């Protein structure tokens, strides 16, 4: 049987932007819309034009710029909202007005203060009016999953007769569960006589953590458009996550009679962009795009993945645009993962040295949550390869300030003989490095410098990691640790120079 396409309607810029704490300016919305275009979503809901002048402008700019996708604008059932949406979308190549009104007893009684007939009339009039601006009209009976089914069937039938082309069934408050939602979709398809004239869509919220499961249950039961957001952002607990829906359909394709047009290799990049611009971080264990989604720490898992990736990974990382998975070295890691990382860092140790290094690694891992490459380098250098201390820092004094030229005086011992030099520089670290260069006379360039605090508080230990490059483009790393960051910088530099001399 030929598979049917399920339309991916992205509402990151509308429902996603309604997330508490998220606010995107027009340029940011355009940047995200362009990335959604590269991701190849079918519909971009660009915003709610009547809600503010900025929203209007954002929808209108996106409509002008993106010509190969349907651009949707949200509108309540009022003439003013529909006119605003119509105007904002006037330059779109494929405009869609998405109009909605609540149909659940609780929302009609307390929020709208309208009865069934009034809601029905407003919906029909809104769809008819919206058709003056576009041939593509989507109607949503808000809070559908808490609405009376008979009323839902009636209103859906009437809006289709009024000209709706898509009918979307929202689980506005994230209340339903997969079996119940599947039945609702089947019931709608069996009870609304003209249902085959339109695309049936679903829009699920995640209040019970079921938005993706509910959306997939709907797809299995005939829904052919899914509304979702990148990283699952959205009102309250969020919306169904686009990447989870798309990857479920792709990875378990034998269970679905549908496919999506999404370029999955763009998923990770899109997730990072949305998180950076919206300011909403992605939780580390988030499916598909979380930092830990392709990270393995347990020794048994690392061993399995190194022997055959699919033992513990159901998605090849490159399918979502990642280079590979990560083996996190920590106290749960085993010898296989540690050896692999050592080899990647260029260290091929004898089995005796490997045994010694592994003992050191386990000791450190008991004290430190995650073991980084610099820690591994230090284990090898301090415990196995023993860098000869040709140069040793004896004394350092720096004078700096916002009105002073930074100046450093450094004393270094070389084979027991102490040499002193002074130098100015662009900053205190530069002054120190120039003074060291005068003593050691080593032709290297600093190509990387990073400083981090390894303990908390004002008296935190600073750890400096650097890389220098010689004329033959060989790299030497150096590490220095001190409560004084200038001293840590000097120690790191001398450490790298000692390695140069060992070579
Ligand atoms: O959750 C909801 O009901 C909505 C509608 C506007 C579709 O976002
Ligand atoms: Zn919603």
Coordinates of C-alpha atoms and ligand atoms in Angstrom, one line a residue:
X1 CA 0.0 0.0 0.0
X2 CA 1.3 3.5 -0.9
X3 CA 2.1 5.7 2.0
X4 CA 0.3 9.0 2.4
X5 CA 1.9 12.2 3.3
X6 CA 1.2 13.6 6.8
X7 CA 1.4 17.4 6.7
X8 CA 3.7 19.0 9.3
X9 CA 2.2 22.2 10.5
X10 CA 4.8 24.0 12.6
X11 CA 3.4 26.4 15.2
X12 CA 6.7 27.3 16.9
X13 CA 6.3 30.9 16.0
X14 CA 2.7 31.1 17.2
X15 CA 1.9 28.6 20.0
X16 CA 5.6 28.1 20.7
X17 CA 6.1 31.8 21.2
X18 CA 3.2 31.8 23.7
X19 CA 5.6 29.8 26.0
X20 CA 6.1 31.6 29.3
X21 CA 9.4 33.5 29.0
X22 CA 9.7 33.3 25.2
X23 CA 9.6 36.4 23.2
X24 CA 11.1 36.7 19.7
X25 CA 11.6 39.9 17.8
X26 CA 10.8 40.2 14.1
X27 CA 14.3 39.4 12.9
X28 CA 14.5 36.4 15.1
X29 CA 11.1 35.1 13.9
X30 CA 12.3 35.6 10.3
X31 CA 15.5 33.7 11.0
X32 CA 13.5 30.8 12.6
X33 CA 11.0 30.8 9.7
X34 CA 13.9 30.5 7.2
X35 CA 15.3 27.5 9.1
X36 CA 11.8 25.9 9.2
X37 CA 11.8 26.3 5.5
X38 CA 15.2 24.5 5.3
X39 CA 13.7 21.8 7.6
X40 CA 11.0 21.6 5.0
X41 CA 7.9 21.8 7.2
X42 CA 4.7 22.1 5.1
X43 CA 3.0 24.9 7.0
X44 CA 4.6 27.7 9.0
X45 CA 2.1 29.3 11.4
X46 CA 3.9 32.6 11.6
X47 CA 1.8 34.3 14.4
X48 CA -1.4 35.9 15.5
X49 CA -1.5 39.2 13.5
X50 CA -4.3 40.9 15.5
X51 CA -2.5 40.4 18.8
X52 CA 0.1 43.2 18.3
X53 CA 1.6 45.5 15.7
X54 CA 4.9 43.5 16.0
X55 CA 3.1 40.2 15.3
X56 CA 1.4 41.7 12.3
X57 CA 4.7 42.8 10.9
X58 CA 6.4 39.5 11.6
X59 CA 3.7 37.5 9.8
X60 CA 3.7 39.9 6.9
X61 CA 7.5 39.8 6.6
X62 CA 7.6 36.0 6.7
X63 CA 4.7 36.0 4.1
X64 CA 6.8 38.2 1.8
X65 CA 10.0 36.2 2.2
X66 CA 9.0 32.5 2.2
X67 CA 7.2 31.7 -1.0
X68 CA 7.4 27.9 -1.2
X69 CA 5.5 27.1 2.0
X70 CA 2.0 27.7 3.3
X71 CA 2.1 30.6 5.7
X72 CA -0.7 30.6 8.3
X73 CA -1.9 33.4 10.5
X74 CA -4.2 32.9 13.5
X75 CA -7.5 34.8 14.0
X76 CA -10.4 34.6 16.5
X77 CA -13.8 34.5 14.8
X78 CA -14.2 38.3 14.8
X79 CA -14.1 40.2 11.5
X80 CA -11.3 42.4 12.8
X81 CA -9.0 39.5 13.5
X82 CA -9.8 37.9 10.2
X83 CA -9.1 41.2 8.3
X84 CA -5.8 41.6 10.2
X85 CA -4.8 38.0 9.3
X86 CA -5.9 38.5 5.7
X87 CA -3.9 41.8 5.4
X88 CA -0.8 40.3 7.0
X89 CA -0.9 37.4 4.6
X90 CA -1.7 39.4 1.5
X91 CA 1.8 38.9 0.0
X92 CA 2.0 35.2 0.8
X93 CA 2.2 32.8 -2.2
X94 CA 0.1 30.3 -0.2
X95 CA -1.8 32.1 2.6
X96 CA -3.9 30.2 5.2
X97 CA -6.2 31.9 7.8
X98 CA -6.6 29.7 10.9
X99 CA -9.7 30.7 12.8
X100 CA -10.9 29.2 16.1
X101 CA -13.6 29.3 18.7
X102 CA -14.0 27.2 21.8
X103 CA -16.7 24.5 21.7
X104 CA -16.4 22.9 25.2
X105 CA -19.3 23.6 27.7
X106 CA -16.9 25.0 30.2
X107 CA -15.3 27.4 27.8
X108 CA -18.5 28.4 26.1
X109 CA -20.2 29.1 29.5
X110 CA -17.5 30.9 31.4
X111 CA -15.1 32.3 28.8
X112 CA -17.3 33.1 25.8
X113 CA -20.7 33.4 27.6
X114 CA -22.3 32.0 24.4
X115 CA -24.6 29.1 23.8
X116 CA -24.2 26.3 21.1
X117 CA -26.1 28.2 18.4
X118 CA -24.2 31.4 18.9
X119 CA -20.8 29.6 18.7
X120 CA -22.0 27.7 15.7
X121 CA -23.1 30.8 13.9
X122 CA -19.9 32.7 14.7
X123 CA -17.8 29.8 13.4
X124 CA -19.7 29.6 10.1
X125 CA -19.6 33.3 9.6
X126 CA -15.9 33.5 10.3
X127 CA -15.1 30.8 7.8
X128 CA -17.2 32.4 5.2
X129 CA -15.7 35.8 5.8
X130 CA -12.1 34.4 5.8
X131 CA -12.8 32.9 2.4
X132 CA -12.8 36.5 1.0
X133 CA -9.1 36.7 1.8
X134 CA -7.9 33.2 1.0
X135 CA -9.0 29.9 -0.4
X136 CA -7.2 28.0 2.3
X137 CA -9.1 28.2 5.7
X138 CA -8.4 26.2 8.8
X139 CA -11.0 26.0 11.5
X140 CA -10.2 24.8 15.1
X141 CA -13.0 24.0 17.7
X142 CA -10.9 24.9 20.7
X143 CA -10.9 22.5 23.6
X144 CA -12.3 19.8 21.3
X145 CA -11.4 17.0 23.6
X146 CA -13.7 18.3 26.3
X147 CA -16.5 19.2 23.9
X148 CA -19.7 17.2 23.4
X149 CA -19.2 14.9 20.4
X150 CA -22.6 15.6 18.8
X151 CA -21.9 19.4 18.9
X152 CA -18.4 18.8 17.5
X153 CA -19.8 16.8 14.6
X154 CA -22.4 19.5 13.9
X155 CA -20.0 22.4 13.9
X156 CA -17.4 20.5 11.8
X157 CA -20.0 19.7 9.2
X158 CA -21.2 23.3 9.0
X159 CA -17.7 24.9 8.8
X160 CA -16.9 22.5 5.9
X161 CA -20.0 23.6 4.1
X162 CA -19.0 27.2 4.8
X163 CA -15.7 26.7 3.0
X164 CA -13.1 25.4 5.6
X165 CA -10.4 23.3 3.9
X166 CA -8.7 22.0 7.0
X167 CA -10.4 21.1 10.3
X168 CA -8.1 20.9 13.3
X169 CA -8.9 19.0 16.5
X170 CA -7.1 20.6 19.4
X171 CA -6.5 19.0 22.7
X172 CA -6.1 22.5 24.1
X173 CA -5.5 21.6 27.7
X174 CA -3.6 18.3 27.2
X175 CA -6.4 16.3 28.7
X176 CA -6.9 13.3 26.5
X177 CA -5.0 10.0 26.3
X178 CA -4.1 8.0 23.2
X179 CA -7.0 5.5 23.1
X180 CA -9.6 8.1 23.7
X181 CA -8.1 10.5 21.1
X182 CA -7.9 7.8 18.6
X183 CA -11.6 7.0 19.1
X184 CA -12.5 10.7 18.8
X185 CA -10.7 10.9 15.4
X186 CA -12.4 7.7 14.2
X187 CA -15.8 8.9 15.4
X188 CA -15.4 12.3 13.7
X189 CA -14.4 10.5 10.4
X190 CA -17.4 8.2 10.7
X191 CA -20.0 10.7 11.8
X192 CA -19.3 13.9 9.8
X193 CA -20.7 13.2 6.3
X194 CA -18.6 15.7 4.4
X195 CA -15.3 15.0 6.3
X196 CA -13.5 13.7 3.2
X197 CA -13.6 17.1 1.7
X198 CA -11.0 18.5 4.1
X199 CA -7.7 17.6 5.7
X200 CA -8.2 16.5 9.2
X201 CA -5.6 17.9 11.6
X202 CA -4.7 17.5 15.3
X203 CA -3.0 19.9 17.7
X204 CA -2.0 18.4 21.1
X205 CA -0.7 20.0 24.3
X206 CA 1.5 18.2 26.7
X207 CA -0.1 18.8 30.1
X208 CA 0.0 15.0 30.9
X209 CA 3.1 14.4 28.8
X210 CA 1.0 12.7 26.1
X211 CA 1.0 15.2 23.3
X212 CA 3.3 13.2 21.0
X213 CA 1.5 9.9 21.8
X214 CA -1.9 11.4 21.2
X215 CA -0.8 13.0 17.9
X216 CA 0.6 9.6 16.7
X217 CA -2.6 7.8 17.7
X218 CA -4.5 10.3 15.7
X219 CA -2.3 9.8 12.6
X220 CA -2.8 6.0 12.9
X221 CA -6.5 6.7 12.9
X222 CA -6.6 9.0 9.8
X223 CA -5.4 12.5 10.8
X224 CA -3.3 13.8 8.0
X225 CA -1.9 17.1 9.4
X226 CA -0.1 17.3 12.8
X227 CA 0.5 20.6 14.5
X228 CA 3.7 20.7 16.5
X229 CA 6.6 22.9 17.7
X230 CA 10.4 22.6 17.7
X231 CA 11.6 21.3 21.1
X232 CA 7.9 21.0 22.1
X233 CA 7.7 24.6 23.3
X234 CA 4.3 26.1 23.8
X235 CA 1.7 27.2 26.2
X236 CA 2.2 25.7 29.8
X237 CA 3.7 22.3 29.4
X238 CA 4.1 22.9 25.6
X239 CA 2.9 21.4 22.4
X240 CA 3.7 18.1 20.7
X241 CA 7.3 18.1 19.7
X242 CA 8.0 18.1 16.0
X243 CA 11.2 16.2 16.2
X244 CA 9.6 13.4 18.3
X245 CA 6.7 13.0 15.9
X246 CA 8.8 13.0 12.8
X247 CA 11.4 10.6 14.1
X248 CA 8.8 8.2 15.5
X249 CA 7.2 8.1 12.0
X250 CA 10.6 7.6 10.4
X251 CA 12.2 5.1 12.8
X252 CA 9.1 3.0 13.2
X253 CA 7.9 3.4 9.6
X254 CA 6.7 -0.1 9.4
X255 CA 4.0 0.8 11.9
X256 CA 2.7 3.8 10.0
X257 CA 1.0 4.2 6.6
X258 CA 2.3 7.8 6.3
X259 CA 5.6 9.6 5.8
X260 CA 6.7 13.3 6.3
X261 CA 8.6 15.6 4.0
X262 CA 10.9 16.7 6.8
X263 CA 14.7 16.9 6.1
X264 CA 15.7 15.3 9.3
X265 CA 19.3 16.3 9.0
X266 CA 18.2 19.8 9.8
X267 CA 16.5 18.8 13.1
X268 CA 19.4 19.4 15.5
X269 CA 20.3 22.8 13.9
X270 CA 16.7 23.9 14.1
X271 CA 16.4 22.9 17.7
X272 CA 19.6 24.8 18.7
X273 CA 18.4 27.9 16.8
X274 CA 15.0 27.9 18.5
X275 CA 16.5 27.3 21.9
X276 CA 19.1 30.1 21.5
X277 CA 16.7 32.7 20.1
X278 CA 13.8 31.9 22.4
X279 CA 16.0 31.6 25.5
X280 CA 14.2 28.4 26.4
X281 CA 16.9 25.7 27.2
X282 CA 16.4 22.1 26.0
X283 CA 16.3 19.7 29.0
X284 CA 19.4 17.4 28.8
X285 CA 17.3 14.2 28.6
X286 CA 14.9 15.6 26.0
X287 CA 14.2 12.9 23.3
X288 CA 16.0 13.4 20.0
X289 CA 17.6 16.8 20.7
X290 CA 18.6 16.8 24.4
X291 CA 22.4 17.0 25.2
X292 CA 22.2 13.4 26.6
X293 CA 20.1 11.9 23.8
X294 CA 23.2 10.4 22.2
X295 CA 25.5 10.3 25.2
X296 CA 26.5 7.1 26.8
X297 CA 28.1 6.9 30.2
X298 CA 27.6 3.4 31.6
X299 CA 30.5 1.1 30.8
X300 CA 28.3 -1.7 29.6
X301 CA 26.5 0.7 27.2
X302 CA 29.8 2.2 26.0
X303 CA 31.2 -1.2 25.3
X304 CA 28.0 -2.2 23.4
X305 CA 28.0 1.0 21.3
X306 CA 31.7 0.6 20.5
X307 CA 31.1 -2.9 19.3
X308 CA 27.9 -2.2 17.4
X309 CA 26.2 1.2 17.6
X310 CA 22.7 -0.1 17.3
X311 CA 23.0 -2.1 20.5
X312 CA 22.0 1.0 22.4
X313 CA 21.1 3.6 19.8
X314 CA 17.9 3.4 17.8
X315 CA 18.7 6.6 15.7
X316 CA 22.0 7.1 13.8
X317 CA 23.0 10.5 15.1
X318 CA 23.8 11.9 11.6
X319 CA 20.1 11.4 10.6
X320 CA 19.2 14.4 12.8
X321 CA 22.3 16.3 11.8
X322 CA 24.8 15.3 14.6
X323 CA 28.3 14.1 13.8
X324 CA 28.1 11.2 16.2
X325 CA 27.2 10.1 19.6
X326 CA 29.3 11.0 22.7
X327 CA 30.9 8.6 25.2
X328 CA 30.8 10.5 28.5
X329 CA 33.7 9.4 30.7
X330 CA 32.7 9.3 34.3
X331 CA 32.7 6.9 37.2
X332 CA 30.4 4.4 35.4
X333 CA 32.6 4.2 32.4
X334 CA 34.6 1.1 31.6
X335 CA 38.1 0.3 30.2
X336 CA 36.8 0.1 26.6
X337 CA 35.4 3.6 26.5
X338 CA 38.5 5.0 28.3
X339 CA 40.9 3.3 25.9
X340 CA 39.0 4.5 22.9
X341 CA 39.1 8.2 24.1
X342 CA 42.9 7.8 24.8
X343 CA 43.4 6.6 21.3
X344 CA 41.4 9.5 19.9
X345 CA 43.6 11.8 21.8
X346 CA 46.7 10.2 20.2
X347 CA 47.9 8.1 23.1
X348 CA 48.6 4.4 22.5
X349 CA 49.6 3.0 25.8
X350 CA 51.2 -0.4 26.6
X351 CA 48.8 -2.6 28.5
X352 CA 50.8 -2.0 31.7
X353 CA 50.5 1.8 31.3
X354 CA 46.9 1.5 30.3
X355 CA 46.2 -0.4 33.5
X356 CA 47.9 2.4 35.5
X357 CA 46.1 5.2 33.7
X358 CA 42.8 3.4 34.2
X359 CA 43.3 3.2 37.9
X360 CA 44.1 7.0 38.0
X361 CA 41.0 7.7 35.8
X362 CA 38.7 5.8 38.2
X363 CA 40.1 7.6 41.2
X364 CA 39.5 11.0 39.6
X365 CA 36.0 9.9 38.4
X366 CA 35.0 9.3 42.0
X367 CA 35.8 12.9 42.7
X368 CA 34.6 14.6 39.5
X369 CA 31.3 14.1 37.7
X370 CA 32.6 14.3 34.2
X371 CA 36.1 13.6 33.0
X372 CA 37.2 15.9 30.2
X373 CA 39.9 15.5 27.6
X374 CA 42.2 17.8 29.6
X375 CA 41.9 15.5 32.6
X376 CA 42.8 12.5 30.5
X377 CA 45.8 14.4 29.1
X378 CA 46.9 15.2 32.7
X379 CA 46.6 11.6 33.8
X380 CA 48.8 10.5 30.9
X381 CA 51.3 13.3 31.3
X382 CA 51.6 13.3 35.1
X383 CA 51.3 9.6 35.7
X384 CA 52.6 7.8 32.6
X385 CA 54.6 10.0 30.2
X386 CA 56.1 12.3 32.9
X387 CA 56.9 15.6 31.2
X388 CA 60.5 16.7 32.1
X389 CA 60.3 20.0 34.0
X390 CA 62.9 21.8 31.9
X391 CA 61.5 25.1 32.8
X392 CA 59.9 25.8 36.2
X393 CA 58.0 28.9 37.3
X394 CA 59.7 30.5 40.4
X395 CA 58.2 33.9 40.7
X396 CA 55.7 36.1 38.9
X397 CA 54.7 39.7 39.5
X398 CA 52.2 41.6 37.4
X399 CA 51.2 45.2 37.4
X400 CA 47.9 46.1 35.7
X401 CA 44.9 48.4 35.9
X402 CA 42.6 50.4 33.6
X403 CA 45.1 53.4 33.6
X404 CA 48.4 51.3 33.5
X405 CA 50.2 49.4 30.7
X406 CA 50.2 45.8 31.9
X407 CA 53.7 44.8 32.8
X408 CA 55.0 41.4 34.1
X409 CA 58.2 40.2 35.7
X410 CA 58.8 36.5 35.6
X411 CA 61.6 34.3 37.1
X412 CA 62.0 30.8 35.7
X413 CA 64.5 28.2 36.6
X414 CA 66.2 26.2 33.9
X415 CA 68.3 23.2 35.1
X416 CA 68.8 25.0 38.4
X417 CA 69.7 28.3 37.0
X418 CA 67.3 31.2 37.6
X419 CA 66.6 33.6 34.7
X420 CA 64.5 36.8 35.1
X421 CA 62.8 38.9 32.4
X422 CA 60.1 41.6 32.2
X423 CA 57.8 42.7 29.5
X424 CA 54.7 44.8 28.7
X425 CA 51.7 43.4 26.9
X426 CA 48.2 44.0 25.7
X427 CA 46.9 42.5 28.9
X428 CA 48.4 40.9 32.0
X429 CA 48.4 37.4 30.4
X430 CA 50.0 38.7 27.2
X431 CA 52.7 40.5 29.3
X432 CA 53.5 37.3 31.2
X433 CA 53.6 35.2 28.0
X434 CA 56.0 37.8 26.4
X435 CA 58.3 37.7 29.4
X436 CA 58.3 33.9 29.3
X437 CA 59.1 33.9 25.6
X438 CA 62.1 36.1 26.3
X439 CA 63.4 33.5 28.7
X440 CA 62.6 30.3 26.8
X441 CA 63.0 31.6 23.3
X442 CA 60.7 29.0 21.9
X443 CA 59.0 29.8 18.5
X444 CA 55.4 28.9 19.3
X445 CA 52.1 30.8 18.8
X446 CA 49.2 30.7 21.2
X447 CA 46.2 29.3 19.3
X448 CA 43.7 28.5 22.1
X449 CA 43.2 29.8 25.6
X450 CA 40.4 28.9 28.0
X451 CA 39.8 29.6 31.6
X452 CA 37.3 28.0 33.8
X453 CA 36.6 27.8 37.6
X454 CA 37.1 24.3 38.9
X455 CA 35.6 25.0 42.3
X456 CA 32.9 27.5 43.4
X457 CA 33.1 30.7 45.4
X458 CA 35.4 33.7 45.4
X459 CA 38.5 31.5 46.2
X460 CA 37.7 29.2 43.3
X461 CA 40.6 27.4 41.6
X462 CA 41.1 28.7 38.1
X463 CA 42.0 26.1 35.4
X464 CA 43.7 27.4 32.3
X465 CA 44.0 25.2 29.2
X466 CA 45.9 26.4 26.2
X467 CA 47.2 25.2 22.9
X468 CA 50.4 26.5 21.2
X469 CA 51.5 25.7 17.7
X470 CA 55.1 25.5 16.5
X471 CA 56.4 26.3 13.0
X472 CA 55.7 22.7 11.8
X473 CA 52.1 23.2 12.9
X474 CA 52.4 20.7 15.7
X475 CA 50.1 21.5 18.6
X476 CA 51.1 21.3 22.3
X477 CA 48.5 21.6 25.0
X478 CA 49.3 23.0 28.4
X479 CA 47.3 23.1 31.7
X480 CA 47.8 25.3 34.8
X481 CA 45.8 25.3 38.0
X482 CA 45.9 28.1 40.7
X483 CA 43.7 30.3 42.7
X484 CA 45.4 33.2 40.8
X485 CA 44.3 33.0 37.2
X486 CA 47.5 34.9 36.0
X487 CA 49.7 32.3 37.7
X488 CA 47.5 29.5 36.2
X489 CA 48.0 31.1 32.8
X490 CA 51.8 31.1 33.3
X491 CA 51.8 27.5 34.5
X492 CA 49.8 26.4 31.4
X493 CA 52.2 28.1 29.0
X494 CA 55.3 26.7 30.7
X495 CA 53.6 23.2 30.7
X496 CA 53.1 23.5 26.9
X497 CA 56.7 24.7 26.3
X498 CA 58.1 21.8 28.4
X499 CA 56.1 19.4 26.1
X500 CA 57.6 21.1 23.1
X501 CA 61.1 20.4 24.4
X502 CA 60.3 16.8 25.2
X503 CA 59.4 16.3 21.6
Ligands
LIG1 O1 -4.4 24.9 21.8 C1 -5.3 25.3 21.0 O2 -6.5 25.0 21.1 C2 -4.8 26.3 20.0 C3 -5.8 26.7 19.0 C4 -5.7 28.1 18.6 C5 -5.6 25.8 17.8 O3 -3.7 26.7 20.0
LIG2 ZN1 -2.4 25.3 21.2

